[in-house]
Tab-separated table of C-alpha atoms in Angstrom:
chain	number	residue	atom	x	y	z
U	1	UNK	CA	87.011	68.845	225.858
U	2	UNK	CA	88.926	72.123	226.562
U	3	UNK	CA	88.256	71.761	229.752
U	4	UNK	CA	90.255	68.192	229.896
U	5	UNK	CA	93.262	69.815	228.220
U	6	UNK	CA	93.333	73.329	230.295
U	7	UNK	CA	93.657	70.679	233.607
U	8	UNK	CA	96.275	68.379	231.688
U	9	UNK	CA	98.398	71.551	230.648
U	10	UNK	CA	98.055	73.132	234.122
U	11	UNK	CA	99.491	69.403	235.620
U	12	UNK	CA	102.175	69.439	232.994
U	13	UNK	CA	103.222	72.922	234.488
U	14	UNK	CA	103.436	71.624	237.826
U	15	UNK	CA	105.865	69.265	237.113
U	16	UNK	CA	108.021	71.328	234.927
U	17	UNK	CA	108.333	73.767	237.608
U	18	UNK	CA	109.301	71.202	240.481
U	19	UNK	CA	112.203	70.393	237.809
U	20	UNK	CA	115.617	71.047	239.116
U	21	UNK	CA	118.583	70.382	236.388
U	22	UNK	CA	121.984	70.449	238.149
U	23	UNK	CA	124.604	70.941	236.349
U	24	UNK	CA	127.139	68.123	235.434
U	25	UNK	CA	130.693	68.459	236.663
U	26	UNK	CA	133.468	70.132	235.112
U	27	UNK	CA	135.521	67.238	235.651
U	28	UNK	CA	134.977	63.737	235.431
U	29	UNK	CA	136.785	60.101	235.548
U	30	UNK	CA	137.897	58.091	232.787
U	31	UNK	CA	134.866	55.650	233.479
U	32	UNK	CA	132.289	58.135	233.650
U	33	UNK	CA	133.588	60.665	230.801
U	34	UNK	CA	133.324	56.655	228.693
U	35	UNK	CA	129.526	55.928	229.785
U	36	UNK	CA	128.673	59.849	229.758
U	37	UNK	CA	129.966	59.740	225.618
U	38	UNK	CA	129.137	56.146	225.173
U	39	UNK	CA	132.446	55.125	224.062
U	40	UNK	CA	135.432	52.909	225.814
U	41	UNK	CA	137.542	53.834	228.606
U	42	UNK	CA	140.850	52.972	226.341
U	43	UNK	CA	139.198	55.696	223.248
U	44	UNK	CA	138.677	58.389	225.924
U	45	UNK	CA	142.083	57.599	227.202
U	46	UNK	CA	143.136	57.614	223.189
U	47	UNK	CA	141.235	61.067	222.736
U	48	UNK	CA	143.470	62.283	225.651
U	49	UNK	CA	146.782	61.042	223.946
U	50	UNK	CA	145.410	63.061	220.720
U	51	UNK	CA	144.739	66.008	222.590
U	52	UNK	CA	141.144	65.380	221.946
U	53	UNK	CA	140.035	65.875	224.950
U	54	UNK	CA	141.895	67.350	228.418
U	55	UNK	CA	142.700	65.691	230.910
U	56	UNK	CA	144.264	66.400	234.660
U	57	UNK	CA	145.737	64.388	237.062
U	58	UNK	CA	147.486	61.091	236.873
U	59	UNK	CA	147.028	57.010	237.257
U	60	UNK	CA	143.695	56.369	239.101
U	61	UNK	CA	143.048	60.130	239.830
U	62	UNK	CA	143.385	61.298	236.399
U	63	UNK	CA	140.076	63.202	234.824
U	64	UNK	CA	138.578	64.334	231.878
U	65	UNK	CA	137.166	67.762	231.029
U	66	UNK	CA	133.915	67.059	229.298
């Protein structure tokens, strides 16, 4: 039985170490700071107006610092 577990815990190694986690970016759109925070684009844009969250950039370029 501990032999069954040793070769499950040395295969559950393996894939933890081919794990790569890249970091998310600084900076995102509207859109994608909405789905990323599971809210609408017009609340992110409200948390903007509120200072809630900051923002660069104007019209269709404008982002969100998340």
């Amino acid at each position: 039985a501990l032999d069954a577990l040793f070769a499950e815990v040395r295969a559950l190694r393996e894939e933890i170490s081919a794990v790569r986690i890249a970091p998310q970016p600084e900076w995102v759109t509207i859109p994608e700071a909405a789905r990323q925070l599971g809210v609408s684009p017009d609340t992110i844009r409200r948390r903007i107006r509120t200072g809630e969250l900051k923002a660069r950039g104007r019209g269709k370029t404008r982002q969100v610092r998340l």
